[in-house]
Coordinates of C-alpha atoms and ligand atoms in Angstrom, one line a residue:
M1 CA 14.6 -2.1 -27.4
P2 CA 11.9 -3.8 -26.8
K3 CA 11.1 -2.1 -24.0
R4 CA 10.9 1.3 -25.8
R5 CA 7.5 1.2 -27.3
P6 CA 5.4 0.2 -23.9
F7 CA 6.8 3.6 -22.4
L8 CA 6.2 5.4 -24.8
A9 CA 2.3 4.5 -24.7
L10 CA 2.9 4.8 -20.9
L11 CA 3.6 8.4 -21.5
A12 CA 1.1 9.1 -23.5
G13 CA -1.2 7.9 -20.5
A14 CA 0.8 9.8 -18.4
L15 CA -0.1 12.8 -20.5
S16 CA -4.1 12.4 -20.9
T17 CA -3.6 12.2 -17.0
S18 CA -1.8 15.1 -16.8
F19 CA -3.8 17.1 -19.1
L20 CA -6.9 15.9 -17.2
L21 CA -5.1 17.9 -14.3
A22 CA -4.8 21.1 -15.6
G23 CA -8.4 21.1 -16.7
C24 CA -11.0 19.9 -18.4
L25 CA -13.7 21.9 -15.8
G26 CA -17.3 21.7 -17.1
N27 CA -16.8 19.0 -18.8
P28 CA -19.7 16.9 -18.5
P29 CA -19.3 13.8 -16.5
S30 CA -17.7 11.3 -18.6
R31 CA -17.1 7.6 -18.1
T32 CA -19.2 7.6 -15.2
S33 CA -22.1 4.8 -13.8
R34 CA -24.6 5.9 -11.5
Y35 CA -26.1 2.7 -9.4
A36 CA -28.8 2.7 -6.5
A37 CA -30.4 -0.1 -5.2
T38 CA -33.7 -0.4 -6.1
S39 CA -34.8 -3.5 -3.9
T40 CA -34.6 -1.4 -0.8
P41 CA -37.3 1.0 -0.3
I42 CA -36.8 4.2 1.6
N43 CA -38.1 4.7 5.0
A44 CA -41.2 7.3 4.7
Q45 CA -40.6 8.3 7.7
A46 CA -37.8 9.0 8.8
A47 CA -36.9 10.6 4.9
S48 CA -40.1 13.2 5.7
K49 CA -37.8 14.8 8.5
L50 CA -35.1 15.0 5.9
E51 CA -34.7 18.6 3.9
T52 CA -33.8 16.3 0.9
K53 CA -34.6 12.7 0.0
T54 CA -31.4 11.9 -1.8
I55 CA -27.9 12.8 -2.3
S56 CA -25.2 11.8 -5.2
L57 CA -21.4 10.4 -4.4
G58 CA -19.0 9.3 -6.5
F59 CA -16.8 6.3 -5.5
V60 CA -13.3 4.5 -6.8
P61 CA -13.8 0.9 -7.3
I62 CA -11.7 0.0 -4.4
L63 CA -11.9 -1.0 -0.8
E64 CA -11.9 2.1 0.6
S65 CA -15.7 2.7 -0.9
A66 CA -17.3 -0.5 0.5
P67 CA -18.8 1.2 2.9
L68 CA -20.8 3.3 0.5
V69 CA -21.5 0.5 -1.8
I70 CA -22.5 -1.7 1.3
G71 CA -24.8 1.6 2.7
V72 CA -26.7 1.1 -0.7
E73 CA -27.0 -2.5 -1.5
K74 CA -27.5 -3.5 2.3
G75 CA -30.0 -0.6 2.4
F76 CA -28.6 1.3 5.2
F77 CA -29.1 4.5 4.1
A78 CA -32.5 4.1 2.7
K79 CA -33.5 3.0 6.6
H80 CA -32.3 6.2 7.7
G81 CA -34.5 8.1 4.6
L82 CA -31.8 8.6 2.3
Q83 CA -31.4 7.2 -1.5
V84 CA -27.7 7.8 -2.3
T85 CA -26.8 7.6 -5.2
A86 CA -23.5 6.2 -5.9
S87 CA -21.8 7.0 -8.9
K88 CA -18.7 5.0 -10.7
Q89 CA -15.4 7.4 -11.3
A90 CA -13.1 6.9 -14.0
S91 CA -10.5 8.6 -12.2
W92 CA -9.8 10.7 -9.5
S93 CA -9.6 13.3 -11.1
T94 CA -13.0 13.0 -12.7
A95 CA -14.2 12.7 -9.0
R96 CA -12.8 16.2 -8.5
D97 CA -14.0 18.0 -11.7
N98 CA -17.6 16.1 -11.0
V99 CA -17.5 17.5 -7.1
V100 CA -17.3 21.2 -8.5
L101 CA -20.4 20.5 -11.0
G102 CA -22.6 19.1 -7.9
S103 CA -25.2 17.1 -8.3
E104 CA -27.2 20.3 -9.7
G105 CA -24.7 20.4 -12.9
G106 CA -24.8 16.3 -13.2
G107 CA -22.1 15.8 -11.1
I108 CA -22.2 15.0 -7.6
D109 CA -22.6 16.0 -4.2
G110 CA -19.2 14.2 -2.6
G111 CA -18.0 11.3 -1.9
Q112 CA -15.1 9.0 -1.6
W113 CA -11.5 11.4 -1.4
Q114 CA -8.3 10.8 -1.3
L115 CA -6.3 13.2 1.3
P116 CA -5.7 16.5 0.9
M117 CA -8.5 16.3 -1.7
P118 CA -11.1 17.7 -0.4
Q119 CA -8.3 20.4 1.3
M120 CA -7.1 21.1 -1.8
I121 CA -10.7 21.7 -3.8
S122 CA -11.6 23.9 -1.4
E123 CA -8.9 26.1 -2.1
G124 CA -9.1 26.1 -5.3
T125 CA -5.8 24.3 -5.6
L126 CA -6.7 21.4 -7.8
T127 CA -9.6 23.1 -9.8
N128 CA -7.8 26.1 -11.3
G129 CA -8.6 28.6 -8.4
K130 CA -12.4 27.5 -8.6
K131 CA -13.3 27.2 -4.6
V132 CA -15.6 24.9 -3.8
P133 CA -15.6 24.7 -0.1
M134 CA -15.7 20.6 1.6
V135 CA -16.3 19.0 4.4
I136 CA -14.3 16.3 5.5
L137 CA -17.2 14.1 7.7
A138 CA -15.7 10.7 8.5
M139 CA -12.7 8.1 7.6
L140 CA -14.0 5.3 5.1
M141 CA -11.4 2.9 6.1
S142 CA -8.1 2.5 7.8
Q143 CA -5.1 0.0 5.9
G144 CA -6.3 -1.8 3.1
N145 CA -3.2 -0.8 0.8
G146 CA -0.2 -1.5 -0.5
I147 CA 3.2 -1.0 -2.2
A148 CA 3.2 -3.9 -5.4
A149 CA 6.5 -4.5 -7.2
A150 CA 7.2 -6.1 -10.5
N151 CA 8.7 -9.8 -11.0
S152 CA 11.6 -7.6 -12.5
V153 CA 12.9 -6.4 -9.8
K154 CA 12.1 -9.9 -7.4
D155 CA 15.3 -11.1 -6.9
A156 CA 15.9 -7.6 -5.1
N157 CA 13.2 -8.9 -2.3
L158 CA 11.4 -5.5 -1.6
S159 CA 10.3 -5.5 1.6
A160 CA 8.7 -2.6 4.4
D161 CA 12.3 -2.6 5.7
L162 CA 14.5 -2.3 2.8
R163 CA 17.7 -1.6 4.9
S164 CA 17.5 -5.4 6.1
S165 CA 15.9 -7.0 2.8
S166 CA 17.6 -5.2 -0.1
P167 CA 19.9 -3.0 0.8
G168 CA 21.7 -0.1 -1.7
F169 CA 19.1 -1.6 -4.4
F170 CA 17.9 1.7 -5.9
A171 CA 21.3 3.2 -6.8
K172 CA 22.6 -0.9 -7.9
F173 CA 19.1 -0.8 -10.1
E174 CA 20.6 2.7 -11.6
D175 CA 23.4 1.7 -12.6
R176 CA 22.2 -1.7 -14.2
E177 CA 19.8 -0.1 -16.3
G178 CA 20.9 3.5 -17.1
R179 CA 17.9 5.1 -15.6
K180 CA 15.9 5.3 -12.0
F181 CA 14.0 3.3 -10.6
R182 CA 9.9 4.0 -11.6
A183 CA 6.8 3.3 -8.8
A184 CA 3.5 5.1 -10.0
Y185 CA 0.2 5.9 -8.5
S186 CA -2.5 6.6 -9.7
F187 CA -3.0 10.4 -8.6
P188 CA -0.1 12.5 -7.3
K189 CA 0.2 14.4 -3.9
A190 CA -2.2 12.8 -1.8
N191 CA -2.2 9.0 0.2
Q192 CA -0.7 6.6 -2.5
D193 CA 1.9 9.2 -3.4
M194 CA 2.4 9.7 0.2
W195 CA 2.8 6.4 1.3
I196 CA 5.1 5.5 -0.9
R197 CA 7.2 8.7 0.0
Y198 CA 7.0 7.7 3.5
W199 CA 8.6 4.2 3.0
L200 CA 11.2 5.1 0.7
A201 CA 12.1 8.3 3.0
A202 CA 12.2 6.1 5.9
N203 CA 14.6 3.2 4.4
G204 CA 16.9 6.3 3.6
V205 CA 16.1 6.7 0.0
N206 CA 14.7 10.4 -1.3
P207 CA 11.9 10.1 -3.5
D208 CA 12.3 12.9 -4.8
K209 CA 16.1 12.0 -6.5
D210 CA 16.8 8.1 -6.0
V211 CA 13.5 6.9 -8.3
E212 CA 11.4 8.0 -10.6
L213 CA 7.8 8.9 -9.5
L214 CA 4.9 8.5 -12.1
T215 CA 1.2 9.2 -12.6
V216 CA -1.0 6.3 -14.3
P217 CA -4.6 5.7 -14.4
A218 CA -4.7 2.4 -12.6
P219 CA -6.4 0.4 -14.6
E220 CA -2.8 0.6 -17.2
T221 CA -0.7 -0.2 -14.6
L222 CA -0.8 -3.9 -14.5
Q223 CA 0.0 -3.5 -18.3
G224 CA 2.6 -1.5 -17.0
M225 CA 4.2 -3.9 -14.6
R226 CA 3.9 -6.3 -17.1
N227 CA 6.0 -4.8 -20.0
G228 CA 8.7 -3.5 -17.6
T229 CA 7.9 0.4 -17.6
M230 CA 7.6 0.4 -14.4
E231 CA 8.7 -1.4 -11.2
A232 CA 6.0 -0.5 -8.6
F233 CA 2.6 0.3 -7.9
S234 CA 1.6 2.2 -4.9
T235 CA -2.1 1.8 -4.4
G236 CA -5.5 0.8 -2.8
D237 CA -6.9 -3.2 -2.5
P238 CA -7.6 -5.0 -4.1
W239 CA -4.7 -4.0 -7.2
P240 CA -1.9 -5.3 -5.1
S241 CA -3.4 -8.2 -4.5
R242 CA -4.2 -8.2 -8.5
I243 CA -1.2 -7.9 -8.7
A244 CA 0.5 -11.1 -7.4
K245 CA -2.2 -13.2 -8.2
Q246 CA -1.8 -12.5 -11.7
D247 CA 2.2 -13.5 -10.9
I248 CA 2.8 -9.6 -12.8
G249 CA 4.5 -8.8 -9.3
Y250 CA 4.5 -9.7 -5.7
L251 CA 3.2 -7.3 -2.4
A252 CA 6.4 -5.7 -1.2
A253 CA 4.3 -3.7 1.4
L254 CA 1.2 -3.2 3.2
T255 CA 0.6 0.6 4.5
A256 CA -0.9 -1.5 7.2
Q257 CA 3.1 -2.4 8.1
I258 CA 4.2 0.7 7.7
W259 CA 1.3 2.7 9.9
K260 CA -0.7 0.3 11.8
A261 CA -4.5 2.1 12.1
H262 CA -3.4 4.7 9.5
P263 CA -5.8 6.6 8.2
E264 CA -6.8 6.1 4.2
E265 CA -9.5 7.4 2.4
Y266 CA -12.1 9.7 3.8
L267 CA -16.4 10.6 3.1
A268 CA -16.1 15.1 1.8
I269 CA -19.3 16.5 0.4
R270 CA -19.2 19.5 -0.8
S271 CA -20.2 22.5 2.1
D272 CA -23.4 24.5 0.5
W273 CA -24.9 20.6 0.6
V274 CA -24.1 20.3 3.8
D275 CA -25.2 23.7 5.3
K276 CA -28.6 23.1 3.2
H277 CA -29.3 19.5 4.8
P278 CA -27.5 19.4 7.8
K279 CA -30.6 16.2 8.9
A280 CA -29.8 14.5 5.7
T281 CA -26.1 14.7 6.5
V282 CA -26.8 13.1 9.8
A283 CA -28.8 10.7 7.7
L284 CA -26.2 9.8 5.3
L285 CA -23.8 9.3 8.4
K286 CA -25.9 7.4 10.1
G287 CA -25.9 4.7 7.5
L288 CA -22.3 4.8 7.0
I289 CA -21.7 4.2 10.9
E290 CA -23.6 1.4 10.1
S291 CA -22.5 0.2 6.9
Q292 CA -18.7 0.0 8.4
M293 CA -19.9 -1.3 11.2
W294 CA -21.2 -4.5 9.6
L295 CA -18.7 -4.6 6.9
D296 CA -15.7 -5.0 9.9
K297 CA -17.8 -8.5 11.5
P298 CA -16.1 -11.2 10.3
E299 CA -19.2 -13.2 9.3
N300 CA -20.5 -10.5 6.8
K301 CA -17.1 -10.3 4.4
A302 CA -18.0 -13.0 2.3
E303 CA -21.1 -11.6 1.3
A304 CA -19.9 -7.9 1.3
A305 CA -17.1 -9.5 -1.2
E306 CA -20.3 -11.2 -3.7
I307 CA -21.9 -7.5 -3.5
L308 CA -18.4 -6.1 -4.3
S309 CA -17.3 -8.6 -7.5
S310 CA -20.5 -7.7 -8.9
R311 CA -20.1 -5.8 -13.0
K312 CA -21.9 -2.9 -11.6
W313 CA -19.8 -2.2 -8.6
Y314 CA -15.9 -3.5 -8.6
N315 CA -15.9 -6.3 -11.5
V316 CA -13.2 -7.9 -9.9
P317 CA -13.5 -11.5 -9.3
R318 CA -15.0 -12.5 -6.0
E319 CA -12.7 -15.0 -4.4
L320 CA -10.4 -12.0 -4.5
L321 CA -12.0 -9.7 -2.5
E322 CA -12.9 -11.9 0.0
Q323 CA -9.7 -13.0 0.4
T324 CA -8.6 -9.3 1.0
L325 CA -11.3 -7.7 3.1
K326 CA -10.1 -11.4 5.7
G327 CA -6.2 -9.9 5.6
Q328 CA -5.0 -12.6 3.7
Y329 CA -2.3 -11.4 1.4
K330 CA 0.5 -13.4 -0.6
L331 CA 3.0 -11.0 1.2
G332 CA 6.9 -10.8 -0.6
A333 CA 9.5 -11.9 -3.4
K334 CA 8.3 -15.2 -1.7
G335 CA 4.4 -14.7 -2.0
T336 CA 4.5 -16.1 1.8
T337 CA 0.2 -16.4 2.5
Q338 CA -0.6 -14.5 5.8
T339 CA -3.8 -14.1 6.8
D340 CA -4.1 -11.4 9.4
S341 CA -7.7 -9.5 9.9
S342 CA -5.7 -7.0 11.8
M343 CA -3.7 -6.1 9.0
G344 CA -6.3 -6.0 6.2
P345 CA -8.7 -3.0 5.5
L346 CA -10.7 -2.1 9.2
Y347 CA -13.7 -0.3 8.9
W348 CA -14.7 0.6 12.1
N349 CA -12.8 -1.3 15.0
S350 CA -8.9 -1.3 15.2
E351 CA -6.3 -1.3 18.2
R352 CA -6.7 2.7 18.5
G353 CA -10.3 2.6 18.6
V354 CA -13.4 3.5 16.2
I355 CA -12.0 4.1 12.7
S356 CA -14.8 6.2 10.8
Y357 CA -14.7 9.0 13.2
P358 CA -12.8 12.3 11.5
Y359 CA -9.7 13.2 14.3
K360 CA -9.1 15.9 13.2
S361 CA -5.4 15.2 14.3
L362 CA -5.1 12.2 11.4
T363 CA -6.6 14.9 8.8
L364 CA -4.7 17.2 9.5
W365 CA -1.5 14.9 9.1
F366 CA -2.0 14.6 5.4
L367 CA -1.6 18.8 4.9
I368 CA 1.6 18.2 7.4
E369 CA 2.9 15.3 4.9
S370 CA 2.0 18.5 1.9
L371 CA 4.4 21.0 3.9
R372 CA 7.5 18.0 4.1
W373 CA 7.1 17.7 0.5
K374 CA 6.1 21.0 -0.8
F375 CA 3.5 19.9 -2.4
Y376 CA 1.4 23.1 -2.2
P377 CA 3.3 26.3 -1.9
G378 CA 0.7 28.9 -2.2
T379 CA -1.7 27.3 -0.5
I380 CA 0.2 25.7 2.8
D381 CA 3.3 26.8 3.4
T382 CA 2.9 26.9 7.6
I383 CA 1.9 25.0 9.9
A384 CA -0.4 27.0 10.9
E385 CA -1.8 27.3 7.9
A386 CA -2.1 24.0 7.9
K387 CA -4.3 24.0 10.9
A388 CA -6.2 26.8 9.9
L389 CA -7.5 24.6 6.7
N390 CA -7.6 22.0 8.5
D391 CA -10.7 23.3 11.2
R392 CA -12.2 24.4 8.4
V393 CA -12.7 21.2 6.3
T394 CA -12.7 18.8 9.0
R395 CA -16.0 19.0 10.7
E396 CA -16.5 16.5 13.7
D397 CA -20.2 17.2 15.3
L398 CA -21.9 16.0 12.7
W399 CA -20.4 12.1 13.5
R400 CA -20.9 12.7 17.3
Q401 CA -25.0 13.5 16.5
A402 CA -24.6 10.5 14.0
A403 CA -23.1 8.3 16.1
K404 CA -25.3 9.4 19.1
E405 CA -28.6 8.7 17.0
V406 CA -28.0 5.5 15.6
G407 CA -27.0 3.9 19.3
V408 CA -22.7 3.9 19.2
P409 CA -22.5 3.1 23.0
S410 CA -20.8 6.5 24.2
K411 CA -17.5 4.3 25.3
D412 CA -17.2 4.4 21.4
I413 CA -17.6 7.6 20.6
P414 CA -14.3 10.2 20.2
T415 CA -14.9 12.8 22.8
T416 CA -11.5 14.6 21.5
S417 CA -9.8 15.6 18.0
S418 CA -7.1 14.1 18.7
R419 CA -5.9 10.3 18.5
G420 CA -2.9 11.3 20.7
K421 CA 0.4 9.8 19.1
E422 CA 1.1 8.4 16.2
I423 CA 4.2 6.1 15.5
F424 CA 5.4 5.0 12.5
F425 CA 7.7 1.9 11.8
D426 CA 10.6 3.4 11.7
G427 CA 9.9 4.5 15.3
T428 CA 9.2 8.2 14.1
I429 CA 6.3 9.9 16.0
Y430 CA 4.4 12.2 14.3
D431 CA 2.6 14.5 17.4
P432 CA -0.3 16.3 16.7
E433 CA 0.3 19.0 19.2
N434 CA 3.8 19.2 17.7
P435 CA 3.7 18.9 13.8
Q436 CA 7.2 21.2 13.7
A437 CA 8.6 18.4 16.2
Y438 CA 7.9 15.9 13.8
L439 CA 9.1 17.8 10.7
N440 CA 12.5 18.2 11.7
S441 CA 12.8 14.7 12.6
L442 CA 12.3 13.5 9.2
K443 CA 16.1 13.0 7.9
I444 CA 14.6 12.7 3.9
K445 CA 12.5 16.0 2.5
K446 CA 11.7 18.5 0.0
Ligands
CA501 CA1 -6.3 4.2 -1.1

């Protein structure tokens, strides 16, 4: 049984992750690297109007954090008087522990998050009951995530539309292997877990019964897929592209195929920091907006890839990042190369309008999806609770103020909290005015 040993190693990894999930609060932040651009001087005049000149933000080295990195490196934050220190987080649980500490305790003031982490940290649900109220201020990126499948299931030809590409595959897999198909993500009950669940359930596969879902730290997944200890990984770029590039597996589905211009990761900061520093928060958003606009321009993608590839940021080959930023993917078991920037990561523009704006209708979806899978019983058990929590945590006014001050045309500044109805690849409609109808329409749920 050559496969036994790697699986035990994988279990050990999963155990250490759940141990981290269970606690470790109050420990000094570990394996965190801090960076601030030294080349760009802070605009002293702008800084003199702010309550503070510094903020410490966490990031994870995936493309969702690019607006923070570019904002630091290209001087967009400095231009508005703010010195942003970006700290690389070893994992999502490290980020969570660091935001509980706050920068005054040697941690971070906020940063990049999968949802609904900020909502659940606000409620104490992820933090052993310790409530750390947070504010969601902007979406960092849309799309740019995917589901990678291992070469061991290449014959299955997994795709976005499993009903046509791979009918009955998961039952056949279980019959043949004597165990369920295993799929991983790096943090449970948030974006990546939701994408793989949505994809499976829309294809008639029950994620709680027909497959086994695991939490595995991102750096362990390449080895895990190579060893055959897992067959799929739901993650952010550049991981799916790395898996395809290194011929460990293939890209089965892009999240852009599942939901065009979907909400992905967000900027969220501790409420106490925002309350104490409202002007600095607006300055931060001004820099972020300019950074996101810069990132979406085709002529800047090569430079963005160069910056992000460096050891201190992502430490990933430049070519891989450039391809991904341009929406160039090797898609499917056959590895067909497709270049379509509208299917790649989006930072500013989309067919649904501005990406960065923190629409409450979109941040609410993560809480509705949490109800679907009964992720957080005791914290949100009803739509009314989900809406109330969403209203407490997501804040749109500071984004609007920042956009106005930085010269975003008024036609690009949303005036409502709803992006309107959302349509998924299987025809399901999420109407934020009626989340119950969405929940009712889903055939597979918990
Ligand atoms: Ca992601």
